[in-house]
PDB file of C-alpha atoms and ligand atoms in Angstrom:
ATOM      1  CA  UNK Z  81      20.205  12.412  -7.536  1.00 49.00           C
ATOM      2  CA  UNK Z  82      20.867  15.942  -6.379  1.00 48.00           C
ATOM      3  CA  UNK Z  83      20.583  17.000  -2.763  1.00 46.00           C
ATOM      4  CA  UNK Z  84      17.344  18.829  -3.531  1.00 52.00           C
ATOM      5  CA  UNK Z  85      15.751  15.615  -4.739  1.00 80.00           C
ATOM      6  CA  UNK Z  86      16.162  13.946  -1.370  1.00 93.00           C
ATOM      7  CA  UNK Z  87      13.049  13.524   0.683  1.00 97.00           C
ATOM      8  CA  UNK Z  88      13.432  15.388   3.951  1.00 98.00           C
ATOM      9  CA  UNK Z  89      11.212  15.592   6.967  1.00 98.00           C
ATOM     10  CA  UNK Z  90      11.108  19.387   6.674  1.00 98.00           C
ATOM     11  CA  UNK Z  91       9.894  19.362   3.058  1.00 98.00           C
ATOM     12  CA  UNK Z  92       7.337  16.642   3.684  1.00 98.00           C
ATOM     13  CA  UNK Z  93       5.797  18.273   6.731  1.00 98.00           C
ATOM     14  CA  UNK Z  94       5.873  21.948   5.620  1.00 97.00           C
ATOM     15  CA  UNK Z  95       2.225  23.140   5.637  1.00 96.00           C
ATOM     16  CA  UNK Z  96       1.043  19.564   5.295  1.00 98.00           C
ATOM     17  CA  UNK Z  97      -2.732  19.414   5.664  1.00 98.00           C
ATOM     18  CA  UNK Z  98      -2.908  16.581   8.217  1.00 98.00           C
ATOM     19  CA  UNK Z  99      -3.746  16.439  11.920  1.00 98.00           C
ATOM     20  CA  UNK Z 100      -1.937  13.356  13.090  1.00 98.00           C
ATOM     21  CA  UNK Z 101      -0.347  11.726  10.039  1.00 98.00           C
ATOM     22  CA  UNK Z 102       3.311  12.651   9.581  1.00 98.00           C
ATOM     23  CA  UNK Z 103       3.589  14.866  12.655  1.00 97.00           C
ATOM     24  CA  UNK Z 104       6.855  12.984  13.166  1.00 98.00           C
ATOM     25  CA  UNK Z 105       8.741  11.961  10.022  1.00 98.00           C
ATOM     26  CA  UNK Z 106      12.106  10.221  10.067  1.00 98.00           C
ATOM     27  CA  UNK Z 107      14.031  10.132   6.781  1.00 98.00           C
ATOM     28  CA  UNK Z 108      17.008   7.824   6.357  1.00 98.00           C
ATOM     29  CA  UNK Z 109      19.520   7.670   3.573  1.00 97.00           C
ATOM     30  CA  UNK Z 110      19.920   3.913   3.839  1.00 97.00           C
ATOM     31  CA  UNK Z 111      18.260   1.480   6.215  1.00 98.00           C
ATOM     32  CA  UNK Z 112      17.550  -2.256   6.327  1.00 98.00           C
ATOM     33  CA  UNK Z 113      13.779  -1.841   6.075  1.00 98.00           C
ATOM     34  CA  UNK Z 114      11.564   1.118   6.961  1.00 98.00           C
ATOM     35  CA  UNK Z 115       8.970  -1.372   8.234  1.00 98.00           C
ATOM     36  CA  UNK Z 116      11.437  -2.894  10.698  1.00 98.00           C
ATOM     37  CA  UNK Z 117      12.483   0.554  11.924  1.00 98.00           C
ATOM     38  CA  UNK Z 118       8.868   1.690  12.330  1.00 98.00           C
ATOM     39  CA  UNK Z 119       8.040  -1.543  14.155  1.00 98.00           C
ATOM     40  CA  UNK Z 120      10.818  -0.952  16.695  1.00 98.00           C
ATOM     41  CA  UNK Z 121       9.700   2.661  17.176  1.00 98.00           C
ATOM     42  CA  UNK Z 122       6.109   1.544  17.705  1.00 98.00           C
ATOM     43  CA  UNK Z 123       7.257  -0.963  20.320  1.00 98.00           C
ATOM     44  CA  UNK Z 124       8.954   1.941  22.082  1.00 98.00           C
ATOM     45  CA  UNK Z 125       5.667   3.871  22.100  1.00 98.00           C
ATOM     46  CA  UNK Z 126       5.917   6.082  18.974  1.00 98.00           C
ATOM     47  CA  UNK Z 127       2.673   7.905  18.292  1.00 98.00           C
ATOM     48  CA  UNK Z 128       0.090   7.021  15.673  1.00 98.00           C
ATOM     49  CA  UNK Z 129       1.017   8.763  12.431  1.00 98.00           C
ATOM     50  CA  UNK Z 130       4.784   8.495  12.874  1.00 98.00           C
ATOM     51  CA  UNK Z 131       6.410   7.868   9.483  1.00 98.00           C
ATOM     52  CA  UNK Z 132       9.717   6.369   8.478  1.00 98.00           C
ATOM     53  CA  UNK Z 133      11.085   6.939   4.967  1.00 98.00           C
ATOM     54  CA  UNK Z 134      14.315   5.963   3.262  1.00 98.00           C
ATOM     55  CA  UNK Z 135      16.102   6.647  -0.005  1.00 98.00           C
ATOM     56  CA  UNK Z 136      17.385   3.086  -0.053  1.00 97.00           C
ATOM     57  CA  UNK Z 137      16.666  -0.184   1.741  1.00 98.00           C
ATOM     58  CA  UNK Z 138      19.227  -2.941   2.197  1.00 97.00           C
ATOM     59  CA  UNK Z 139      16.591  -5.529   3.076  1.00 98.00           C
ATOM     60  CA  UNK Z 140      13.342  -4.137   1.709  1.00 97.00           C
ATOM     61  CA  UNK Z 141      10.557  -6.589   2.432  1.00 98.00           C
ATOM     62  CA  UNK Z 142       7.631  -7.526   0.208  1.00 96.00           C
ATOM     63  CA  UNK Z 143       4.609  -9.700   0.896  1.00 94.00           C
ATOM     64  CA  UNK Z 144       4.854 -13.460   1.284  1.00 90.00           C
ATOM     65  CA  UNK Z 145       8.527 -13.367   2.245  1.00 91.00           C
ATOM     66  CA  UNK Z 146       9.595 -11.663  -0.984  1.00 94.00           C
ATOM     67  CA  UNK Z 147      12.024  -8.778  -1.158  1.00 96.00           C
ATOM     68  CA  UNK Z 148      11.237  -5.255  -2.375  1.00 97.00           C
ATOM     69  CA  UNK Z 149      13.768  -3.851  -4.803  1.00 93.00           C
ATOM     70  CA  UNK Z 150      13.922  -0.097  -5.332  1.00 94.00           C
ATOM     71  CA  UNK Z 151      16.873   1.757  -6.853  1.00 95.00           C
ATOM     72  CA  UNK Z 152      18.216   4.468  -4.529  1.00 95.00           C
ATOM     73  CA  UNK Z 153      16.321   7.727  -4.577  1.00 96.00           C
ATOM     74  CA  UNK Z 154      13.929   6.638  -7.302  1.00 96.00           C
ATOM     75  CA  UNK Z 155      10.992   5.453  -5.277  1.00 97.00           C
ATOM     76  CA  UNK Z 156       8.932   6.169  -2.205  1.00 98.00           C
ATOM     77  CA  UNK Z 157       9.652   3.792   0.665  1.00 98.00           C
ATOM     78  CA  UNK Z 158       7.397   4.747   3.533  1.00 98.00           C
ATOM     79  CA  UNK Z 159       6.213   3.038   6.698  1.00 98.00           C
ATOM     80  CA  UNK Z 160       3.434   4.430   8.857  1.00 98.00           C
ATOM     81  CA  UNK Z 161       2.643   3.525  12.455  1.00 98.00           C
ATOM     82  CA  UNK Z 162      -1.087   3.204  13.095  1.00 98.00           C
ATOM     83  CA  UNK Z 163      -2.895   2.288  16.294  1.00 98.00           C
ATOM     84  CA  UNK Z 164      -6.439   1.367  15.241  1.00 97.00           C
ATOM     85  CA  UNK Z 165      -8.741  -0.122  17.866  1.00 96.00           C
ATOM     86  CA  UNK Z 166      -9.565  -3.283  15.955  1.00 95.00           C
ATOM     87  CA  UNK Z 167      -9.169  -7.061  16.162  1.00 95.00           C
ATOM     88  CA  UNK Z 168      -6.325  -8.767  14.278  1.00 94.00           C
ATOM     89  CA  UNK Z 169      -8.841 -10.218  11.812  1.00 91.00           C
ATOM     90  CA  UNK Z 170      -9.698  -6.683  10.681  1.00 92.00           C
ATOM     91  CA  UNK Z 171      -6.168  -5.592   9.857  1.00 93.00           C
ATOM     92  CA  UNK Z 172      -6.586  -6.464   6.170  1.00 92.00           C
ATOM     93  CA  UNK Z 173      -9.067  -3.588   6.048  1.00 94.00           C
ATOM     94  CA  UNK Z 174      -6.338  -1.101   6.956  1.00 96.00           C
ATOM     95  CA  UNK Z 175      -4.287  -2.325   3.993  1.00 95.00           C
ATOM     96  CA  UNK Z 176      -7.292  -2.068   1.735  1.00 95.00           C
ATOM     97  CA  UNK Z 177      -7.936   1.528   2.827  1.00 97.00           C
ATOM     98  CA  UNK Z 178      -4.276   2.323   2.116  1.00 98.00           C
ATOM     99  CA  UNK Z 179      -4.551   0.871  -1.395  1.00 97.00           C
ATOM    100  CA  UNK Z 180      -7.631   3.019  -2.054  1.00 98.00           C
ATOM    101  CA  UNK Z 181      -5.811   6.171  -0.905  1.00 98.00           C
ATOM    102  CA  UNK Z 182      -2.752   5.292  -2.928  1.00 98.00           C
ATOM    103  CA  UNK Z 183      -4.577   4.656  -6.187  1.00 98.00           C
ATOM    104  CA  UNK Z 184      -6.746   7.742  -5.681  1.00 98.00           C
ATOM    105  CA  UNK Z 185      -3.606   9.843  -5.260  1.00 98.00           C
ATOM    106  CA  UNK Z 186      -1.967   8.266  -8.309  1.00 98.00           C
ATOM    107  CA  UNK Z 187      -5.054   8.774 -10.476  1.00 98.00           C
ATOM    108  CA  UNK Z 188      -5.389  12.380  -9.364  1.00 96.00           C
ATOM    109  CA  UNK Z 189      -1.727  13.019 -10.005  1.00 92.00           C
ATOM    110  CA  UNK Z 190      -1.295  11.336 -13.357  1.00 96.00           C
ATOM    111  CA  UNK Z 191      -4.824  11.439 -14.767  1.00 96.00           C
ATOM    112  CA  UNK Z 192      -4.380   7.789 -15.769  1.00 97.00           C
ATOM    113  CA  UNK Z 193      -6.498   4.794 -14.906  1.00 97.00           C
ATOM    114  CA  UNK Z 194      -4.307   3.024 -12.386  1.00 98.00           C
ATOM    115  CA  UNK Z 195      -6.024   0.236 -10.486  1.00 98.00           C
ATOM    116  CA  UNK Z 196      -5.735  -2.190  -7.584  1.00 97.00           C
ATOM    117  CA  UNK Z 197      -4.832  -5.804  -8.197  1.00 97.00           C
ATOM    118  CA  UNK Z 198      -6.099  -7.871  -5.295  1.00 95.00           C
ATOM    119  CA  UNK Z 199      -5.177  -7.693  -2.535  1.00 92.00           C
ATOM    120  CA  UNK Z 200      -3.242  -4.433  -2.670  1.00 91.00           C
ATOM    121  CA  UNK Z 201      -0.917  -4.017  -5.619  1.00 96.00           C
ATOM    122  CA  UNK Z 202      -1.144  -0.736  -7.483  1.00 98.00           C
ATOM    123  CA  UNK Z 203      -1.051  -1.512 -11.187  1.00 98.00           C
ATOM    124  CA  UNK Z 204      -1.196   0.139 -14.560  1.00 98.00           C
ATOM    125  CA  UNK Z 205      -2.165  -2.140 -17.433  1.00 96.00           C
ATOM    126  CA  UNK Z 206      -1.301  -5.171 -15.282  1.00 95.00           C
ATOM    127  CA  UNK Z 207       2.165  -3.874 -14.455  1.00 96.00           C
ATOM    128  CA  UNK Z 208       2.960  -3.208 -10.816  1.00 97.00           C
ATOM    129  CA  UNK Z 209       3.913   0.282  -9.691  1.00 98.00           C
ATOM    130  CA  UNK Z 210       3.408  -0.117  -5.951  1.00 98.00           C
ATOM    131  CA  UNK Z 211       2.776  -2.542  -3.141  1.00 98.00           C
ATOM    132  CA  UNK Z 212       1.815  -2.555   0.514  1.00 98.00           C
ATOM    133  CA  UNK Z 213       3.142  -4.697   3.347  1.00 98.00           C
ATOM    134  CA  UNK Z 214       1.219  -4.472   6.610  1.00 97.00           C
ATOM    135  CA  UNK Z 215       2.676  -5.956   9.758  1.00 97.00           C
ATOM    136  CA  UNK Z 216       1.181  -5.942  13.235  1.00 97.00           C
ATOM    137  CA  UNK Z 217       1.766  -6.494  16.898  1.00 98.00           C
ATOM    138  CA  UNK Z 218      -1.320  -7.974  18.497  1.00 97.00           C
ATOM    139  CA  UNK Z 219      -2.830 -10.234  21.117  1.00 96.00           C
ATOM    140  CA  UNK Z 220      -5.608 -12.633  20.083  1.00 93.00           C
ATOM    141  CA  UNK Z 221      -8.408 -10.073  20.161  1.00 93.00           C
ATOM    142  CA  UNK Z 222      -6.665  -6.715  20.164  1.00 95.00           C
ATOM    143  CA  UNK Z 223      -4.179  -4.993  17.912  1.00 97.00           C
ATOM    144  CA  UNK Z 224      -1.413  -3.053  19.666  1.00 98.00           C
ATOM    145  CA  UNK Z 225      -0.253  -1.345  16.490  1.00 98.00           C
ATOM    146  CA  UNK Z 226       0.169  -1.877  12.781  1.00 98.00           C
ATOM    147  CA  UNK Z 227       2.977  -0.781  10.513  1.00 98.00           C
ATOM    148  CA  UNK Z 228       1.795  -0.125   6.973  1.00 98.00           C
ATOM    149  CA  UNK Z 229       4.714  -0.177   4.554  1.00 98.00           C
ATOM    150  CA  UNK Z 230       4.209   1.376   1.148  1.00 98.00           C
ATOM    151  CA  UNK Z 231       6.652   0.954  -1.730  1.00 98.00           C
ATOM    152  CA  UNK Z 232       6.093   2.954  -4.926  1.00 98.00           C
ATOM    153  CA  UNK Z 233       8.241   2.944  -8.035  1.00 98.00           C
ATOM    154  CA  UNK Z 234       8.328   6.597  -9.001  1.00 98.00           C
ATOM    155  CA  UNK Z 235      11.212   7.395 -11.364  1.00 97.00           C
ATOM    156  CA  UNK Z 236      13.079   4.104 -11.566  1.00 96.00           C
ATOM    157  CA  UNK Z 237      14.260   2.840 -14.909  1.00 93.00           C
ATOM    158  CA  UNK Z 238      12.157  -0.297 -15.647  1.00 88.00           C
ATOM    159  CA  UNK Z 239      15.395  -2.191 -16.370  1.00 92.00           C
ATOM    160  CA  UNK Z 240      16.332  -1.707 -12.708  1.00 92.00           C
ATOM    161  CA  UNK Z 241      13.015  -3.130 -11.516  1.00 94.00           C
ATOM    162  CA  UNK Z 242      11.799  -6.742 -11.291  1.00 92.00           C
ATOM    163  CA  UNK Z 243       9.989  -8.112 -14.373  1.00 93.00           C
ATOM    164  CA  UNK Z 244       6.416  -6.885 -14.662  1.00 92.00           C
ATOM    165  CA  UNK Z 245       7.123  -3.727 -12.671  1.00 96.00           C
ATOM    166  CA  UNK Z 246       6.744  -0.160 -13.854  1.00 96.00           C
ATOM    167  CA  UNK Z 247       7.315   3.342 -12.460  1.00 97.00           C
ATOM    168  CA  UNK Z 248       4.784   6.162 -12.169  1.00 97.00           C
ATOM    169  CA  UNK Z 249       7.173   8.150 -14.374  1.00 97.00           C
ATOM    170  CA  UNK Z 250       6.624   5.729 -17.269  1.00 96.00           C
ATOM    171  CA  UNK Z 251       2.880   5.936 -16.779  1.00 97.00           C
ATOM    172  CA  UNK Z 252       3.051   9.754 -16.813  1.00 96.00           C
ATOM    173  CA  UNK Z 253       5.618   9.974 -19.609  1.00 95.00           C
ATOM    174  CA  UNK Z 254       7.721  12.309 -17.451  1.00 95.00           C
ATOM    175  CA  UNK Z 255       9.464  12.453 -14.076  1.00 95.00           C
ATOM    176  CA  UNK Z 256       7.117  12.584 -11.116  1.00 96.00           C
ATOM    177  CA  UNK Z 257       7.956  14.568  -7.966  1.00 97.00           C
ATOM    178  CA  UNK Z 258       8.421  12.134  -5.089  1.00 98.00           C
ATOM    179  CA  UNK Z 259       7.908  14.973  -2.640  1.00 97.00           C
ATOM    180  CA  UNK Z 260       4.619  16.192  -4.110  1.00 97.00           C
ATOM    181  CA  UNK Z 261       3.338  12.648  -4.458  1.00 98.00           C
ATOM    182  CA  UNK Z 262       4.259  11.760  -0.869  1.00 98.00           C
ATOM    183  CA  UNK Z 263       2.551  14.852   0.490  1.00 98.00           C
ATOM    184  CA  UNK Z 264      -0.612  14.336  -1.563  1.00 98.00           C
ATOM    185  CA  UNK Z 265      -0.737  10.693  -0.549  1.00 98.00           C
ATOM    186  CA  UNK Z 266      -0.368  11.468   3.176  1.00 98.00           C
ATOM    187  CA  UNK Z 267      -3.204  14.002   3.014  1.00 98.00           C
ATOM    188  CA  UNK Z 268      -5.534  11.655   1.148  1.00 98.00           C
ATOM    189  CA  UNK Z 269      -4.604   8.706   3.312  1.00 98.00           C
ATOM    190  CA  UNK Z 270      -5.335  10.511   6.584  1.00 98.00           C
ATOM    191  CA  UNK Z 271      -8.796  11.510   5.344  1.00 98.00           C
ATOM    192  CA  UNK Z 272      -9.571   7.917   4.334  1.00 98.00           C
ATOM    193  CA  UNK Z 273      -8.154   6.481   7.546  1.00 98.00           C
ATOM    194  CA  UNK Z 274     -10.359   8.848   9.562  1.00 98.00           C
ATOM    195  CA  UNK Z 275     -13.404   7.569   7.656  1.00 98.00           C
ATOM    196  CA  UNK Z 276     -12.284   4.040   8.481  1.00 97.00           C
ATOM    197  CA  UNK Z 277     -11.944   4.903  12.173  1.00 96.00           C
ATOM    198  CA  UNK Z 278     -15.450   6.378  12.142  1.00 96.00           C
ATOM    199  CA  UNK Z 279     -16.861   3.026  10.993  1.00 95.00           C
ATOM    200  CA  UNK Z 280     -17.251   3.996   7.316  1.00 95.00           C
ATOM    201  CA  UNK Z 281     -15.358   0.994   5.991  1.00 94.00           C
ATOM    202  CA  UNK Z 282     -18.211  -0.039   3.665  1.00 93.00           C
ATOM    203  CA  UNK Z 283     -17.758   3.190   1.676  1.00 95.00           C
ATOM    204  CA  UNK Z 284     -14.035   2.542   1.319  1.00 96.00           C
ATOM    205  CA  UNK Z 285     -14.654  -1.057   0.247  1.00 94.00           C
ATOM    206  CA  UNK Z 286     -16.988   0.315  -2.432  1.00 94.00           C
ATOM    207  CA  UNK Z 287     -14.187   2.607  -3.619  1.00 96.00           C
ATOM    208  CA  UNK Z 288     -11.867  -0.387  -3.677  1.00 95.00           C
ATOM    209  CA  UNK Z 289     -14.332  -2.163  -6.001  1.00 94.00           C
ATOM    210  CA  UNK Z 290     -14.486   0.907  -8.205  1.00 96.00           C
ATOM    211  CA  UNK Z 291     -10.688   0.925  -8.542  1.00 97.00           C
ATOM    212  CA  UNK Z 292     -10.341  -2.842  -8.763  1.00 96.00           C
ATOM    213  CA  UNK Z 293      -8.368  -4.190 -11.706  1.00 96.00           C
ATOM    214  CA  UNK Z 294      -9.258  -7.703 -10.507  1.00 96.00           C
ATOM    215  CA  UNK Z 295     -13.058  -7.786 -10.212  1.00 95.00           C
ATOM    216  CA  UNK Z 296     -14.551  -9.297 -13.339  1.00 95.00           C
ATOM    217  CA  UNK Z 297     -11.221 -10.732 -14.469  1.00 96.00           C
ATOM    218  CA  UNK Z 298     -10.374 -14.358 -15.032  1.00 97.00           C
ATOM    219  CA  UNK Z 299      -7.827 -15.247 -12.357  1.00 97.00           C
ATOM    220  CA  UNK Z 300      -5.903 -18.137 -10.895  1.00 96.00           C
ATOM    221  CA  UNK Z 301      -5.088 -18.481  -7.212  1.00 94.00           C
ATOM    222  CA  UNK Z 302      -3.014 -20.907  -5.236  1.00 86.00           C
ATOM    223  CA  UNK Z 303      -4.754 -22.015  -2.050  1.00 84.00           C
ATOM    224  CA  UNK Z 304      -2.780 -24.227   0.304  1.00 78.00           C
ATOM    225  CA  UNK Z 305      -1.498 -26.766  -2.268  1.00 82.00           C
ATOM    226  CA  UNK Z 306      -4.428 -26.326  -4.608  1.00 87.00           C
ATOM    227  CA  UNK Z 307      -4.715 -24.108  -7.652  1.00 90.00           C
ATOM    228  CA  UNK Z 308      -8.080 -22.731  -8.707  1.00 93.00           C
ATOM    229  CA  UNK Z 309      -9.208 -20.739 -11.710  1.00 95.00           C
ATOM    230  CA  UNK Z 310     -12.312 -18.734 -12.302  1.00 97.00           C
ATOM    231  CA  UNK Z 311     -13.809 -15.293 -12.492  1.00 97.00           C
ATOM    232  CA  UNK Z 312     -13.121 -12.806  -9.686  1.00 97.00           C
ATOM    233  CA  UNK Z 313     -16.496 -11.459  -8.614  1.00 95.00           C
ATOM    234  CA  UNK Z 314     -15.456  -8.964  -5.899  1.00 93.00           C
ATOM    235  CA  UNK Z 315     -14.335  -8.533  -2.310  1.00 92.00           C
ATOM    236  CA  UNK Z 316     -16.258  -8.864   0.949  1.00 91.00           C
ATOM    237  CA  UNK Z 317     -16.106  -6.897   4.199  1.00 85.00           C
ATOM    238  CA  UNK Z 318     -12.937  -8.717   5.286  1.00 85.00           C
ATOM    239  CA  UNK Z 319     -11.162  -7.862   2.064  1.00 88.00           C
ATOM    240  CA  UNK Z 320     -11.408 -11.496   0.916  1.00 92.00           C
ATOM    241  CA  UNK Z 321     -11.690 -12.124  -2.832  1.00 94.00           C
ATOM    242  CA  UNK Z 322     -14.549 -14.236  -4.180  1.00 96.00           C
ATOM    243  CA  UNK Z 323     -13.862 -16.366  -7.232  1.00 97.00           C
ATOM    244  CA  UNK Z 324     -16.568 -18.153  -9.256  1.00 97.00           C
ATOM    245  CA  UNK Z 325     -14.953 -21.325 -10.493  1.00 95.00           C
ATOM    246  CA  UNK Z 326     -15.737 -22.877 -13.839  1.00 89.00           C
ATOM    247  CA  UNK Z 327     -18.017 -25.445 -12.137  1.00 91.00           C
ATOM    248  CA  UNK Z 328     -20.112 -22.549 -10.808  1.00 93.00           C
ATOM    249  CA  UNK Z 329     -19.007 -22.904  -7.175  1.00 95.00           C
ATOM    250  CA  UNK Z 330     -17.730 -19.841  -5.347  1.00 95.00           C
ATOM    251  CA  UNK Z 331     -14.453 -19.863  -3.403  1.00 94.00           C
ATOM    252  CA  UNK Z 332     -13.333 -17.246  -0.910  1.00 94.00           C
ATOM    253  CA  UNK Z 333      -9.646 -16.328  -0.888  1.00 93.00           C
ATOM    254  CA  UNK Z 334      -8.637 -14.449   2.241  1.00 87.00           C
ATOM    255  CA  UNK Z 335      -4.889 -14.245   1.787  1.00 85.00           C
ATOM    256  CA  UNK Z 336      -2.252 -15.002  -0.786  1.00 84.00           C
ATOM    257  CA  UNK Z 337      -1.656 -14.125  -4.361  1.00 87.00           C
ATOM    258  CA  UNK Z 338      -3.535 -14.294  -7.616  1.00 94.00           C
ATOM    259  CA  UNK Z 339      -2.653 -14.057 -11.261  1.00 94.00           C
ATOM    260  CA  UNK Z 340      -4.722 -12.162 -13.808  1.00 95.00           C
ATOM    261  CA  UNK Z 341      -5.324 -14.380 -16.813  1.00 95.00           C
ATOM    262  CA  UNK Z 342      -6.032 -13.141 -20.348  1.00 78.00           C
TER     263      UNK Z 342
HETATM  264  C1  BTN D 465       4.562  -6.082  -1.883  1.00 69.48           C
HETATM  265  O1  BTN D 465       3.947  -5.704  -2.901  1.00 69.48           O
HETATM  266  O2  BTN D 465       5.053  -7.218  -1.821  1.00 69.48           O
HETATM  267  C2  BTN D 465       4.703  -5.134  -0.729  1.00 69.48           C
HETATM  268  C3  BTN D 465       5.887  -4.251  -0.887  1.00 69.48           C
HETATM  269  C4  BTN D 465       6.078  -3.293   0.268  1.00 69.48           C
HETATM  270  C5  BTN D 465       7.394  -2.544   0.170  1.00 69.48           C
HETATM  271  C6  BTN D 465       7.516  -1.467   1.186  1.00 69.48           C
HETATM  272  S1  BTN D 465       8.878  -0.388   0.878  1.00 69.48           S
HETATM  273  C7  BTN D 465       8.652   0.388   2.410  1.00 69.48           C
HETATM  274  C8  BTN D 465       8.314  -0.703   3.402  1.00 69.48           C
HETATM  275  N1  BTN D 465       9.512  -1.284   3.965  1.00 69.48           N
HETATM  276  C9  BTN D 465       9.679  -2.562   3.590  1.00 69.48           C
HETATM  277  O3  BTN D 465      10.648  -3.289   3.919  1.00 69.48           O
HETATM  278  N2  BTN D 465       8.665  -2.943   2.802  1.00 69.48           N
HETATM  279  C10 BTN D 465       7.692  -1.893   2.637  1.00 69.48           C
END
């Protein structure tokens, strides 16, 4: 990686078309986890829209206690502090909005049909190019802040990634500019987040369905000690996935992981 390839706060923010996203951007060479850093900053009162990025994470975190592996300088590792006025039960919606913005940006950039695997993996032909980890500080009926962590494989060699993972560069057939992608994503994301704040979540959920690589697929899901299989029929207003089992009964899966079958 040359110096010019490094993501810097100056390059990201120069003429960026946002009002409150990325007004403050902190870029680190190496850090434990951008989510942890953003969380600490939010606790200290950092404003909504503050972003933390890193070229490398020593303890990158994924969902469900997994780790997030990203070779140095080859991905986008970004955490955003948001302060939505919502209840903890609605936080999944913020993640869903982020997935919509991310896939929209990727489709616009690459002109390829990337999709969302429930709940919020960005995939191309069932291979994962990005993921989102949302963490929050809240009291029972009020969120103090959320940290939305986005990890995208951009130019990593697939051999350096976990099995089943892919980079945007492989999808495009050429290197993809991390800077241009980050900037485009931040602009799209702020617009979508504003719609969310204005109560237009239903529209964003409809976009999620449009981009869904899961709806209509045969899937399996593990629900507290039980495995179910069936056809994914769509998501509801909480971002929960509905699965029609082979016996015709519907099950609602609010959190966890699924597998696409066939
Ligand atoms: C997942 O698919 O499991 C979610 C992955 C989220 C990874 C990102 S990378 C930037 C941010 N910092 C972290 O430690 N994790 C998220």
